[in-house]
GROMACS .gro file of C-alpha atoms in nm:
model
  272
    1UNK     CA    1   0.981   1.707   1.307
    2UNK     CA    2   1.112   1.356   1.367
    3UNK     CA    3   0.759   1.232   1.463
    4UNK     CA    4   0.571   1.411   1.136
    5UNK     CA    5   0.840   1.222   0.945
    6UNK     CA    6   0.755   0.872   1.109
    7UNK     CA    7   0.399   0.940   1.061
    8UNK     CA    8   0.399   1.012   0.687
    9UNK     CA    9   0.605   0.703   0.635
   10UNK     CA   10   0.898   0.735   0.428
   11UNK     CA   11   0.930   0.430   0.333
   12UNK     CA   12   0.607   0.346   0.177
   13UNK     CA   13   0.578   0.696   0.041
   14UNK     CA   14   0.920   0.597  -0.139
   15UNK     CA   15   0.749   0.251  -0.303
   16UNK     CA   16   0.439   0.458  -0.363
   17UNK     CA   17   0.671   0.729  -0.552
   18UNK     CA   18   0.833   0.484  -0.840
   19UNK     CA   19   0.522   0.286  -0.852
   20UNK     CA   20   0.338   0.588  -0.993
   21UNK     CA   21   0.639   0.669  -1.204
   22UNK     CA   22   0.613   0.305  -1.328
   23UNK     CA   23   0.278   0.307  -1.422
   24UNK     CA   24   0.399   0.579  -1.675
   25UNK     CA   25   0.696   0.455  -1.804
   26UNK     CA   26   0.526   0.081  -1.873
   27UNK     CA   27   0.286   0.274  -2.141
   28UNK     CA   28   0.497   0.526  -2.276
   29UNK     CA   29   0.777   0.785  -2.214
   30UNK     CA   30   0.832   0.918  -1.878
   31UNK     CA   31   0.699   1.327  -1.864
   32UNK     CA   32   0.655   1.587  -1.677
   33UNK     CA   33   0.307   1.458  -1.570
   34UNK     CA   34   0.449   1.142  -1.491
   35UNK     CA   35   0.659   1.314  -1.193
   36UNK     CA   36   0.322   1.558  -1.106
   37UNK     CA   37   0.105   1.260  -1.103
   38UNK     CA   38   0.400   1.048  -0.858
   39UNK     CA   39   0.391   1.403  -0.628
   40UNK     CA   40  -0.029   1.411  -0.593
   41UNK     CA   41   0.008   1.058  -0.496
   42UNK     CA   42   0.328   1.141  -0.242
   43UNK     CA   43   0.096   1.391  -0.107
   44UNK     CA   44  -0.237   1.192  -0.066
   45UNK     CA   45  -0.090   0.898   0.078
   46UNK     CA   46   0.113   1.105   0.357
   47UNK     CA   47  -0.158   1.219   0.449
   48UNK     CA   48  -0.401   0.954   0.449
   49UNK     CA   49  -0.165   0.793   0.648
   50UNK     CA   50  -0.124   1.086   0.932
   51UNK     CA   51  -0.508   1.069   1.007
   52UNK     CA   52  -0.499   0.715   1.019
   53UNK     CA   53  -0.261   0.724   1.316
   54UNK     CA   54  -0.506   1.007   1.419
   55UNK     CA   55  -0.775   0.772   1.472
   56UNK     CA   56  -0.549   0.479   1.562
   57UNK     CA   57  -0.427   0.630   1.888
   58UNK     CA   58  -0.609   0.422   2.099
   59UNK     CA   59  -0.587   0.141   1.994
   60UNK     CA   60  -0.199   0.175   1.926
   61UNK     CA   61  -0.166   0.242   2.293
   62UNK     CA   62  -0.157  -0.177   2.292
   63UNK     CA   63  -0.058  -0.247   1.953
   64UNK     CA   64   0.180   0.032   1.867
   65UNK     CA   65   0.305   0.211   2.180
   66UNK     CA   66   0.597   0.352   2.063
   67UNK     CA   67   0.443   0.488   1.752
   68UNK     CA   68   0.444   0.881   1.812
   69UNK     CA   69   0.088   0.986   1.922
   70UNK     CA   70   0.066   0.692   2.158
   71UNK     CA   71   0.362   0.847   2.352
   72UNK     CA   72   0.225   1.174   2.316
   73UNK     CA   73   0.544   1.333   2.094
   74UNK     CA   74   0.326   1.544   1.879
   75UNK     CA   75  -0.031   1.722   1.963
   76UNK     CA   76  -0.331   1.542   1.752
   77UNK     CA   77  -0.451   1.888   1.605
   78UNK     CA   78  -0.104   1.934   1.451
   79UNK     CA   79  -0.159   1.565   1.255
   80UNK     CA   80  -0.472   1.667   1.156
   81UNK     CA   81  -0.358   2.047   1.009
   82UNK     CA   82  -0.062   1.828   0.852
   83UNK     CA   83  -0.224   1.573   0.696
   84UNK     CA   84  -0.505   1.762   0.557
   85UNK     CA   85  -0.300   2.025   0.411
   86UNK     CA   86  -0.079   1.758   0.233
   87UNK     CA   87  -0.390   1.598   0.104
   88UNK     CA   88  -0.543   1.879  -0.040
   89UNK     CA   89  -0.182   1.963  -0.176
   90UNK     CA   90  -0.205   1.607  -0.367
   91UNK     CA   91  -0.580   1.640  -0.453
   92UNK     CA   92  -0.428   1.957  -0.616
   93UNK     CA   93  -0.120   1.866  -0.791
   94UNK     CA   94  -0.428   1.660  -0.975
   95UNK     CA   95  -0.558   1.954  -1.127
   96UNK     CA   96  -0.207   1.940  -1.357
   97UNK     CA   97  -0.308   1.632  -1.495
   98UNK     CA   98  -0.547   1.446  -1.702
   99UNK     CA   99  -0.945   1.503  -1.619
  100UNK     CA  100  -0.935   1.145  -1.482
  101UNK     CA  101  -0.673   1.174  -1.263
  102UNK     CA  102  -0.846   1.418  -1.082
  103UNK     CA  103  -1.120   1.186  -1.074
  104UNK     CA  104  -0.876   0.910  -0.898
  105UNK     CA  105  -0.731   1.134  -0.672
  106UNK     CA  106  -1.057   1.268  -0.567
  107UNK     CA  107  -1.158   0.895  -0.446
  108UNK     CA  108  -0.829   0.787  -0.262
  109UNK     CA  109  -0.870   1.150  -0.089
  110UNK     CA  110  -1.224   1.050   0.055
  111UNK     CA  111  -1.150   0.692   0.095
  112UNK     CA  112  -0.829   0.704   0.350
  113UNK     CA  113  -1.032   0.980   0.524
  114UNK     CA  114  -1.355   0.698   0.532
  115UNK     CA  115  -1.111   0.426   0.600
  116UNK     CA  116  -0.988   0.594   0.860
  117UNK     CA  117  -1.278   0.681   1.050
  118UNK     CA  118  -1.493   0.382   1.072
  119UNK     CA  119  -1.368   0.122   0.726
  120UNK     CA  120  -1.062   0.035   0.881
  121UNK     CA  121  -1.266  -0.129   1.178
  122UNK     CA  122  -1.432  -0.408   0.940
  123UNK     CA  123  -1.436  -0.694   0.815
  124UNK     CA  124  -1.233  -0.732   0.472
  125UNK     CA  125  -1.352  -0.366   0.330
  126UNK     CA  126  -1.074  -0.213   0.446
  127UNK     CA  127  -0.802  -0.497   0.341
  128UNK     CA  128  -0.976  -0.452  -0.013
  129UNK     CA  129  -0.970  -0.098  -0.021
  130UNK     CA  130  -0.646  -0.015   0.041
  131UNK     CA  131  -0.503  -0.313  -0.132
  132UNK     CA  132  -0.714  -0.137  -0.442
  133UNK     CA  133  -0.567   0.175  -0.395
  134UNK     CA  134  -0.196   0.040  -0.398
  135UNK     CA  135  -0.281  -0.110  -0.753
  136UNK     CA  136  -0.469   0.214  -0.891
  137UNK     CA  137  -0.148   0.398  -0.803
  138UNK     CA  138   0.035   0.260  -1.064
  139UNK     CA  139  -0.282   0.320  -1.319
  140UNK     CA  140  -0.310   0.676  -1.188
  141UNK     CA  141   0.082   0.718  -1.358
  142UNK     CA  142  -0.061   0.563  -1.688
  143UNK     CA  143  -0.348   0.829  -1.648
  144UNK     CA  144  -0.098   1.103  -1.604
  145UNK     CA  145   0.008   1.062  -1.957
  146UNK     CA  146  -0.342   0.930  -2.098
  147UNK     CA  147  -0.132   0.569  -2.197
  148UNK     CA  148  -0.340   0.301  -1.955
  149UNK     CA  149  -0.210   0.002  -2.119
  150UNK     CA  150  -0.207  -0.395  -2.054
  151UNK     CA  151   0.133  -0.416  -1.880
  152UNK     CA  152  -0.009  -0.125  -1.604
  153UNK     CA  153  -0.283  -0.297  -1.554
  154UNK     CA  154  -0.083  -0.579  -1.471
  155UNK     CA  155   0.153  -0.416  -1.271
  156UNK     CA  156  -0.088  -0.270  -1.096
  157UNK     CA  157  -0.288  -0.602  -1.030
  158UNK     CA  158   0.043  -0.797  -0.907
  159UNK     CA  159   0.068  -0.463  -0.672
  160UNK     CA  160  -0.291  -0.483  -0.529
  161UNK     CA  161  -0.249  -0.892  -0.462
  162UNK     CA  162   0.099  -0.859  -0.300
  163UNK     CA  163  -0.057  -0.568  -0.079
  164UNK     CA  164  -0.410  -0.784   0.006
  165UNK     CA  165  -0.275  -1.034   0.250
  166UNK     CA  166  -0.014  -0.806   0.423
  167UNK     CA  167  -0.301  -0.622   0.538
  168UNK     CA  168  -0.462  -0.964   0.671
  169UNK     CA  169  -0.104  -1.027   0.841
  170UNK     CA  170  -0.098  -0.638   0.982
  171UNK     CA  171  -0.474  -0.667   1.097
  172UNK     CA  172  -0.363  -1.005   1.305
  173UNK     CA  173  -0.089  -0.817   1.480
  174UNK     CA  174  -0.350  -0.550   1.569
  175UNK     CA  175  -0.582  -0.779   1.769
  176UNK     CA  176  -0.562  -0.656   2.082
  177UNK     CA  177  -0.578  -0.279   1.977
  178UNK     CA  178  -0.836  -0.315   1.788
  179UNK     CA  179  -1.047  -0.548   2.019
  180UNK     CA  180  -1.005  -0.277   2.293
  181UNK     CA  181  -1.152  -0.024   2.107
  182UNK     CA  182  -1.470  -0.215   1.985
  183UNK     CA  183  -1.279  -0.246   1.619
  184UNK     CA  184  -1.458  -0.601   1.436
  185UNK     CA  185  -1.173  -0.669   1.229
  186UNK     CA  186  -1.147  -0.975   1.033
  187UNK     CA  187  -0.928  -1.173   1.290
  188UNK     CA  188  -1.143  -1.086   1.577
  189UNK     CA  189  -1.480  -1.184   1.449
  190UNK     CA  190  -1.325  -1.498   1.261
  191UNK     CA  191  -1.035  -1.621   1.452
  192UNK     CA  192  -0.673  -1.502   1.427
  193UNK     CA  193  -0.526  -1.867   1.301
  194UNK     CA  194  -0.815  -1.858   0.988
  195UNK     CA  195  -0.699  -1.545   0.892
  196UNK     CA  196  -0.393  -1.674   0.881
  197UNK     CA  197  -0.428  -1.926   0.705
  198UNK     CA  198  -0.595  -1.704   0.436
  199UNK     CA  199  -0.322  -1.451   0.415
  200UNK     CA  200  -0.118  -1.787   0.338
  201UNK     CA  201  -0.298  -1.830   0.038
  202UNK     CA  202  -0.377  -1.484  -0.109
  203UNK     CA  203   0.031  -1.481  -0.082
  204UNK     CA  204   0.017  -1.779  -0.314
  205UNK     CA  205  -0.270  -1.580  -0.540
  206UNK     CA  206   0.008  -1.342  -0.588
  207UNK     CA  207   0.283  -1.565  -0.663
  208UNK     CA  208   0.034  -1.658  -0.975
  209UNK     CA  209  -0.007  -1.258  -1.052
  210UNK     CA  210   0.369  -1.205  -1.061
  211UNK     CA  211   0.460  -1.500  -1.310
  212UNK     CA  212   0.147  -1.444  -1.539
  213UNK     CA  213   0.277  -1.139  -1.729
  214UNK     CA  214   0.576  -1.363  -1.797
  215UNK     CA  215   0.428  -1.656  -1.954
  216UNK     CA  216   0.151  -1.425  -2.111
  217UNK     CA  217   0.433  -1.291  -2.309
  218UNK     CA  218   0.370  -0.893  -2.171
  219UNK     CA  219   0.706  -0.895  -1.943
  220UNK     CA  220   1.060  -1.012  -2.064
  221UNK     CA  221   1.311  -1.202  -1.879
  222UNK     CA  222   1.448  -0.876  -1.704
  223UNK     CA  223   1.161  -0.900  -1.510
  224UNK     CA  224   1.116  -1.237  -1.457
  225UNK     CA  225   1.451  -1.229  -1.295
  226UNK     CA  226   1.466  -1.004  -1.051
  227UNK     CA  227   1.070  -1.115  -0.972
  228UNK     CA  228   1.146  -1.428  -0.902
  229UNK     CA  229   1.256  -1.323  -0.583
  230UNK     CA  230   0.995  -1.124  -0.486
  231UNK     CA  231   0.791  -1.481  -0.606
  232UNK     CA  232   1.036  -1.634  -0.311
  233UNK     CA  233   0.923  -1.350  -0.086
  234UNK     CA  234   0.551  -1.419  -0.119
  235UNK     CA  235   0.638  -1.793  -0.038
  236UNK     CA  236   0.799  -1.710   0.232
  237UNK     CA  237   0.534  -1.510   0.384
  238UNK     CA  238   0.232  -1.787   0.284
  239UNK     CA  239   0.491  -2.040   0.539
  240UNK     CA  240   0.571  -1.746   0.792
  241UNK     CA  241   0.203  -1.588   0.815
  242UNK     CA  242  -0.004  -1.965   0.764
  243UNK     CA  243   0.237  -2.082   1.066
  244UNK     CA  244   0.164  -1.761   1.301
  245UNK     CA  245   0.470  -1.522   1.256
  246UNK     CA  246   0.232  -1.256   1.080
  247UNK     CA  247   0.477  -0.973   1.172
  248UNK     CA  248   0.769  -1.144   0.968
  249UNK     CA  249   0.505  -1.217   0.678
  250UNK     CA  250   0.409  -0.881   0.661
  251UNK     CA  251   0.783  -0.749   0.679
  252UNK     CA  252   0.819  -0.992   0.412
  253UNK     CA  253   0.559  -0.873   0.180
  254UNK     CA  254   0.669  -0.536   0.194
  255UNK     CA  255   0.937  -0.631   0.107
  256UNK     CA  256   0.846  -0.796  -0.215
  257UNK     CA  257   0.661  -0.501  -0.272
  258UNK     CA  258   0.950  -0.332  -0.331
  259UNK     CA  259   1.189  -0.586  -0.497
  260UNK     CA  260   0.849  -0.622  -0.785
  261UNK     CA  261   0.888  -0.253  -0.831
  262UNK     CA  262   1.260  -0.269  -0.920
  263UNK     CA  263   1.136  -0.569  -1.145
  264UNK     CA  264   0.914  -0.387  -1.315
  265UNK     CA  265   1.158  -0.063  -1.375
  266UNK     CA  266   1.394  -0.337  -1.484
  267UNK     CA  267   1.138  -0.432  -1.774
  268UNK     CA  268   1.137  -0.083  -1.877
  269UNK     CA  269   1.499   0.027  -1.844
  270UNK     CA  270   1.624  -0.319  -1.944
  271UNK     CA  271   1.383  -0.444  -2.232
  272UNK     CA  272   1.461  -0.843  -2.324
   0.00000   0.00000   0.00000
């Protein structure tokens, strides 16, 4: 049970949980679709992310050997039989909501099974992707309670550019997994210290996306705030990841990931 847990990743499915949530409660009141819409998501991602380690065991044999498959804790058909069943649980949920969340849900199902296949082996289509997907999450809450509105979309854009170079960073760390199993990530057809170098300054692109709903006037100060420090974060990461310590800039992203959700709740719970 311990190694289903790992796989599904709590944590992120925690971020991913209150970002949906906050894509509802920036455009209107929170409902009951808002927590349906925040469950399909739960659901998808889990298991988007169980058939990514599916396909990842080889290579994390050299880049992630203690993750569970790599040390052979749990049989592959069971991730499979898990993580399509919670998929098609989320893809469900969808059928609650709005005709267009169905819609979403229907392309982040397909996509993390594509990415996981053969996407997540190139070049910068992958990075994009799932850096996409992180920002339509928050738009998928709006969708829940048909309210897309300007501060979502923002949200949701400061989400996707926080998320873009963390995958750079996480895609450097994977080198040699990925090189061993014929993978042509960005870092290995480029060169790992360029990619650095660019995950340096997407982190600075997104130190621009978190301060421009400020000074645009569609965030308050209770944002601004307790963003500032995920603004720090992103900084942090641009010196970290530009200088070659891409697992601390990626532990630092994430990080700002969350700290910019509790921002964003604070603009909603704590309107200036």
């Amino acid at each position: 049970m311990d190694s289903i847990i790992q796989i599904f990743r709590p944590i992120n499915v925690i971020i991913l949980f209150f970002a949906v949530l906050l894509g509802s409660g920036l455009c209107s009141e929170l409902q009951n679709n808002s927590v349906i819409s925040a469950l399909s998501a739960v659901f998808v991602l889990m298991g988007g992310n169980a058939i990514n380690d599916f396909f990842d065991r080889e290579a994390d044999k050299i880049s992630h050997p203690k993750r569970p498959l790599p040390q052979n804790k749990i049989d592959g058909t069971v991730i499979i039989f898990s993580a399509l069943s919670s998929m098609i649980i989320g893809f469900a949920l969808a059928f609650f909501l709005p005709s267009e969340c169905v819609f979403l849900a229907g392309i982040a199902f397909f996509v993390l099974i594509i990415y996981s296949i053969s996407l997540s082996g190139l070049p910068v289509i992958g990075n994009l992707l799932i850096a996409g997907l992180s920002g339509l999450a928050v738009l998928y809450g709006a969708m829940a309670t048909n309210s897309i509105c300007a501060r979502a979309i923002f949200a949701g854009f400061i989400a996707g550019s926080i998320h873009l170079p963390r995958e750079i960073f996480k895609d450097i760390e994977d080198i040699a997994g990925d090189n061993a199993v014929g993978r042509k990530t960005l870092p290995i057809i480029w060169n790992a210290r360029y990619s650095g170098y660019l995950g340096a300054l997407l982190c600075i692109l997104a130190m621009i996306a978190i301060v421009i709903p400020y000074l645009s006037g569609s965030f308050g100060m209770s944002y601004m705030f307790i963003a500032f420090i995920s603004f720090i974060l992103c900084g942090m990461s641009a010196i970290f990841g530009g200088r070659g310590f891409h697992h601390t800039a990626q532990i630092l992203l994430k990080l700002a990931m969350g700290i910019g959700i509790l921002a964003l709740w604070a603009e909603i719970l704590l309107p200036t």
